[in-house]
């Protein structure tokens, strides 16, 4: 078989369309993965709306996959045809995940543990990478892209930050759910997160100590943070609106780091000695690759032990053809505390 179905963005800011295309070939070190589940992310609709990140059209996007190894490239060790895996994709047509087959370097793929489904596994890669790189990525040539903390999947990092508070804006976002879980493994305490009040017990179950209703004035949050015993040295803003960025910056202790997920919009105090770093949430890039390889070497075990739990998922109908409606719901801010999943193999011929 050489042909598959993919969801194409036909041109810049154009329409989505399912059509046939060739199955990519795995290069040296790569896996070819038959995708059983892919997750939708805000970046996917933002690419269509804002003409961003992608240069070549027609383009396939999508960057979360779980499925089965269909072939292995030269020099791949540790994986064989038939293994169930999950991984992050990238915005090139042979690595994106809104298609039935894709390729990925084996060093940034993880085997599926038996305690989660393929749908759940597809909710992990991009959200977890963004959380992990924001907290643990270190200085690189292009500037700081993370808080540079020691990762908890390395022995030296487990519980290293015990007794230190952390504040998170957007606890119920996909990224935020992974920030809570990683912060717990790092020992941070208390873990304070903003979210809709309905998510309180769920986020408590992931490790949040205090969940603050995100619809309350941010001034109330400032007061609560001032009650933490130790200085607030790390703030992660998983929504990064101008007002959350500014509040996060203002409550940060001198010497601390604010991690943001969008372009900085902060009135800064040049004498404050506070670092602001914008995460680039992919394990594919050269700057983040080493942290990504290290994370993926431990990821199966972290999930198997229940130390990293996937997001709650909602499976969309109609395979790849169901993705555009899901992206519309995301754009309209109608998704709350759940990851939307599509199953590419369920794309019917009528979708072509
Ligand atoms: N820089 C990067 O590389 C990178 C990578 C990944 C994602 N991102 C960005 O990070 C953001 C989060 O991505 P995601 O996939 O995790 O999003 P998501 O899960 O789709 O986000 C949906 C959630 O946003 C929450 N939310 C909306 N406004 C909020 C506010 N003012 N305060 C607190 N929570 C709020 C809602 O929380 P409630 O349900 O509690 O109301 C909802 O559950 C997006 O803007 C995305 O574009 C950036």
XYZ file of C-alpha atoms and ligand atoms in Angstrom:
400
model
C 0.000 0.000 0.000
C 1.401 3.396 -0.951
C -1.604 5.706 -0.598
C -3.373 7.098 2.476
C -5.828 9.861 3.400
C -4.772 13.179 4.925
C -6.528 16.378 5.950
C -4.989 19.164 3.884
C -5.043 22.894 4.388
C -5.091 23.540 0.656
C -3.596 27.039 0.741
C -2.695 29.807 3.192
C -5.818 30.622 5.223
C -7.746 28.355 2.863
C -10.191 25.487 3.377
C -9.620 22.067 4.949
C -10.038 19.086 2.618
C -9.519 15.334 2.997
C -7.720 13.830 0.017
C -5.444 10.970 -0.958
C -1.676 11.319 -0.776
C 1.339 9.059 -0.620
C 2.441 7.405 2.624
C 5.734 8.984 3.773
C 8.926 6.909 3.872
C 10.773 6.581 7.190
C 14.323 7.912 6.983
C 17.290 6.554 8.933
C 16.431 6.554 12.635
C 12.703 7.052 11.952
C 9.551 5.078 12.624
C 6.619 4.968 10.207
C 3.512 5.129 12.425
C -0.022 4.123 11.430
C -1.977 6.781 13.343
C -4.970 5.490 15.310
C -5.537 8.708 17.295
C -4.484 12.337 16.871
C -5.268 15.296 19.127
C -6.419 18.777 18.128
C -4.510 21.773 19.499
C -5.087 25.542 19.404
C -2.074 25.960 17.118
C -3.886 24.018 14.368
C -6.716 26.543 13.959
C -4.313 29.447 14.537
C -2.218 28.317 11.544
C -5.280 28.533 9.324
C -6.510 31.830 10.768
C -3.215 33.727 11.115
C -0.979 32.159 8.410
C 1.711 31.164 10.855
C 4.470 28.528 11.242
C 3.780 26.693 7.962
C 5.459 27.653 4.682
C 4.630 24.887 2.216
C 1.097 24.355 0.900
C -0.978 22.265 0.524
C -0.084 21.547 4.156
C -0.855 18.806 6.631
C -0.859 19.972 10.266
C -1.531 18.271 13.626
C 1.197 17.384 16.113
C -0.058 14.633 18.427
C -0.177 10.963 17.488
C -0.696 7.513 18.917
C -0.723 4.368 16.808
C 1.216 1.362 15.648
C 4.694 1.083 14.140
C 4.200 0.119 10.466
C 7.878 0.164 9.426
C 11.252 1.082 10.898
C 14.046 3.000 9.158
C 17.724 2.050 9.197
C 19.554 2.141 12.551
C 16.432 2.070 14.699
C 16.900 0.171 17.954
C 14.278 -0.645 20.562
C 11.187 -0.573 18.313
C 9.682 -3.141 15.955
C 6.741 -3.329 13.564
C 3.505 -3.742 15.549
C 4.631 -1.821 18.656
C 2.040 0.637 19.961
C 3.613 4.099 20.347
C 2.783 7.759 20.917
C 4.752 10.857 19.918
C 4.755 14.522 19.000
C 4.550 15.485 15.343
C 5.868 18.513 13.494
C 4.555 20.863 10.809
C 5.963 19.206 7.727
C 3.896 16.878 5.577
C 5.940 13.784 6.465
C 5.807 14.494 10.233
C 2.373 16.072 10.826
C -0.420 13.957 12.330
C -3.710 14.870 10.594
C -3.111 11.901 8.294
C -3.247 8.109 8.472
C 0.536 7.522 8.465
C 3.429 9.686 9.613
C 7.117 9.435 10.467
C 8.972 10.344 13.668
C 12.559 9.989 14.914
C 12.502 6.921 17.182
C 14.444 8.805 19.891
C 11.398 11.014 20.515
C 8.730 8.286 20.473
C 7.476 6.312 23.488
C 5.916 2.880 23.739
C 2.310 2.820 24.900
C 1.956 1.476 28.451
C -0.925 -0.933 29.107
C -2.832 1.380 31.477
C -3.974 3.997 28.912
C -5.742 3.879 25.536
C -4.388 5.155 22.233
C -6.959 7.984 22.378
C -5.640 9.032 25.792
C -2.013 8.689 24.692
C -2.604 11.140 21.834
C -3.514 13.796 24.417
C -0.018 13.756 25.916
C 2.789 14.808 23.514
C 2.327 18.525 22.699
C 0.794 19.492 26.042
C 3.434 17.633 28.025
C 6.299 18.953 25.863
C 5.130 22.534 26.362
C 4.831 22.062 30.123
C 8.154 20.234 30.395
C 10.203 22.530 28.168
C 8.805 25.631 29.881
C 9.895 24.351 33.273
C 13.060 22.397 32.458
C 14.596 23.615 29.187
C 17.864 25.446 29.724
C 19.704 28.272 27.995
C 20.334 27.832 24.298
C 21.956 29.890 21.564
C 18.798 31.786 20.736
C 18.036 32.875 24.281
C 16.330 31.329 27.259
C 13.292 29.170 26.461
C 12.566 27.657 29.831
C 13.014 28.121 33.546
C 16.040 25.787 33.493
C 14.919 23.672 36.455
C 16.190 20.107 36.936
C 13.636 17.656 35.434
C 11.941 15.280 37.883
C 12.384 12.307 35.531
C 16.094 12.573 36.385
C 17.018 11.345 39.873
C 18.525 14.686 40.885
C 15.298 16.489 40.040
C 12.695 14.414 41.907
C 11.261 16.551 44.755
C 14.136 19.019 44.291
C 11.894 22.061 44.741
C 10.122 20.842 47.884
C 8.670 23.695 49.884
C 8.731 26.179 47.002
C 5.407 27.526 45.730
C 4.434 27.645 42.053
C 1.607 29.593 40.423
C -0.091 28.476 37.215
C -2.578 30.401 35.091
C -4.845 28.022 33.143
C -4.778 24.854 35.250
C -7.484 23.176 33.124
C -5.730 23.757 29.818
C -4.072 20.698 28.374
C -0.662 22.294 28.996
C -1.685 23.348 32.513
C -2.729 19.825 33.503
C 0.790 18.632 32.674
C 2.392 21.604 34.471
C 0.506 20.599 37.642
C 1.673 16.983 37.385
C 5.308 17.883 36.657
C 5.318 20.493 39.444
C 4.098 17.780 41.808
C 6.916 15.440 40.758
C 9.373 18.326 41.223
C 8.122 18.752 44.786
C 6.647 22.260 44.426
C 4.278 23.163 47.242
C 1.826 24.706 47.308
C 0.766 24.350 43.659
C -1.704 27.182 42.993
C -3.710 27.126 39.737
C -6.451 29.247 38.194
C -9.335 27.450 36.438
C -13.114 27.393 36.205
C -14.400 26.371 39.646
C -16.033 23.221 38.214
C -12.558 21.732 37.638
C -11.414 22.096 41.261
C -11.625 18.461 42.392
C -10.188 17.200 39.085
C -7.173 19.512 39.324
C -6.764 18.624 43.016
C -6.574 14.979 41.900
C -3.704 15.884 39.535
C -1.790 17.602 42.340
C -3.020 21.201 42.622
C -3.230 22.368 46.253
C -5.312 25.498 45.592
C -7.585 26.087 42.606
C -8.661 29.703 42.238
C -11.742 30.528 40.185
C -10.388 32.132 37.049
C -13.474 34.342 36.823
C -12.613 36.137 40.078
C -10.601 39.371 39.880
C -6.878 38.735 39.545
C -6.366 41.099 42.540
C -7.684 38.325 44.846
C -5.021 36.022 43.465
C -2.332 38.572 44.275
C -3.437 38.550 47.923
C -3.418 34.756 48.126
C 0.045 34.512 46.620
C 1.325 37.044 49.142
C 0.366 34.499 51.839
C 2.768 31.815 50.571
C 5.574 31.366 53.094
C 8.444 31.115 50.592
C 9.127 33.520 47.718
C 7.276 32.745 44.483
C 10.156 31.963 42.126
C 8.264 30.206 39.319
C 5.054 31.259 37.581
C 3.766 29.370 34.503
C 1.183 31.231 32.431
C -0.521 28.633 30.201
C -3.027 31.170 28.856
C -0.744 34.232 28.498
C -3.335 36.951 28.017
C -1.863 40.430 28.652
C -3.529 40.603 32.102
C -2.335 37.167 33.253
C 1.208 37.875 32.020
C 1.286 41.181 33.904
C -0.154 39.681 37.097
C 2.281 36.765 36.913
C 5.189 39.173 36.474
C 4.056 41.410 39.320
C 3.675 38.594 41.882
C 6.967 36.913 40.930
C 9.795 37.198 43.480
C 13.066 38.909 42.455
C 15.303 36.359 40.746
C 12.272 34.337 39.644
C 11.102 33.189 36.189
C 7.760 33.660 34.457
C 7.101 31.125 31.668
C 4.689 32.317 28.975
C 3.211 30.508 25.966
C 2.613 33.555 23.749
C 4.472 36.718 22.792
C 5.392 38.842 25.799
C 3.055 41.741 26.634
C 4.312 43.038 29.966
C 5.192 46.416 31.398
C 8.503 45.444 32.943
C 10.424 47.000 35.779
C 14.063 47.061 34.650
C 15.296 46.980 38.251
C 13.150 43.986 39.235
C 15.580 41.167 38.288
C 12.804 38.933 36.926
C 13.149 36.659 33.889
C 10.390 36.155 31.341
C 10.782 33.197 28.989
C 8.548 32.126 26.100
C 8.400 28.374 25.684
C 8.639 26.711 22.263
C 6.744 23.505 22.904
C 8.319 20.998 20.562
C 10.808 18.227 21.172
C 11.715 18.240 17.462
C 13.827 21.435 17.474
C 17.591 21.326 17.962
C 17.529 23.538 21.063
C 14.918 21.416 22.849
C 15.895 18.023 21.472
C 18.145 16.890 24.334
C 15.441 17.608 26.933
C 12.938 15.843 24.676
C 15.083 12.731 24.218
C 15.636 12.570 27.969
C 11.868 12.939 28.639
C 10.895 10.310 26.049
C 13.381 7.819 27.495
C 11.335 7.884 30.739
C 7.852 8.664 29.439
C 6.429 5.127 29.198
C 7.405 4.466 32.793
C 6.057 7.828 34.062
C 2.671 7.071 32.488
C 2.650 3.416 33.539
C 3.226 4.400 37.173
C 0.406 6.969 36.980
C 2.854 9.808 37.639
C 1.789 11.434 34.376
C -1.897 11.015 33.567
C -3.299 11.835 30.135
C -5.937 14.524 29.624
C -9.583 13.521 29.609
C -10.572 12.989 25.981
C -13.570 13.437 23.687
C -13.420 11.387 20.483
C -14.790 13.193 17.420
C -16.850 11.417 14.725
C -15.884 10.923 11.043
C -12.127 10.505 11.358
C -10.045 13.226 9.699
C -13.186 14.832 8.276
C -14.385 15.585 11.831
C -11.344 17.734 12.652
C -12.458 21.088 11.131
C -15.627 21.183 13.303
C -13.518 20.404 16.370
C -11.069 23.197 15.530
C -14.013 25.595 15.163
C -15.206 24.683 18.678
C -11.705 25.366 20.016
C -11.550 28.727 18.264
C -14.932 29.652 19.738
C -13.579 28.848 23.235
C -16.121 26.044 23.719
C -13.635 23.434 24.963
C -13.194 23.155 28.717
C -10.848 20.709 30.419
C -10.931 18.075 27.670
C -8.746 17.171 24.680
C -10.437 16.586 21.325
C -9.282 13.417 19.551
C -9.791 12.239 15.955
C -9.212 8.705 14.662
C -7.683 8.985 11.164
C -8.381 5.342 10.294
C -12.138 6.018 10.657
C -12.097 8.459 7.732
C -14.705 7.191 5.289
C -14.384 7.193 1.520
C -17.166 9.765 1.449
C -14.705 12.209 3.057
C -12.504 12.213 -0.004
N 4.351 28.372 22.884
C 4.059 27.138 22.543
O 4.900 26.409 21.997
C 2.691 26.581 22.839
C 2.496 25.180 22.818
C 1.233 24.669 23.158
C 0.189 25.546 23.454
N 0.404 26.900 23.405
C -0.678 27.832 23.750
O -0.986 27.576 25.102
C -2.361 27.821 25.335
C -2.937 26.588 26.010
O -2.956 25.512 25.084
P -3.806 24.209 25.423
O -3.762 23.296 24.270
O -3.364 23.712 26.728
O -5.243 24.885 25.529
P -6.686 24.239 25.752
O -6.587 23.008 26.582
O -7.380 24.131 24.446
O -7.332 25.427 26.581
C -8.694 25.385 26.945
C -8.749 25.855 28.373
O -8.386 27.233 28.452
C -8.788 27.656 29.717
N -8.817 29.117 29.833
C -9.278 29.993 28.919
N -9.139 31.269 29.410
C -8.602 31.166 30.646
C -8.230 32.110 31.651
N -8.405 33.426 31.480
N -7.707 31.663 32.801
C -7.527 30.349 32.991
N -7.867 29.382 32.094
C -8.401 29.807 30.927
C -10.160 27.026 29.889
O -10.212 26.716 31.241
P -11.544 26.388 32.087
O -12.060 25.099 31.508
O -11.014 26.251 33.469
O -12.493 27.528 31.916
C -10.121 25.777 28.984
O -10.231 24.575 29.710
C -2.999 28.119 23.970
O -3.133 29.515 23.837
C -1.977 27.593 22.980
O -2.015 28.273 21.754
C 1.634 27.430 23.108
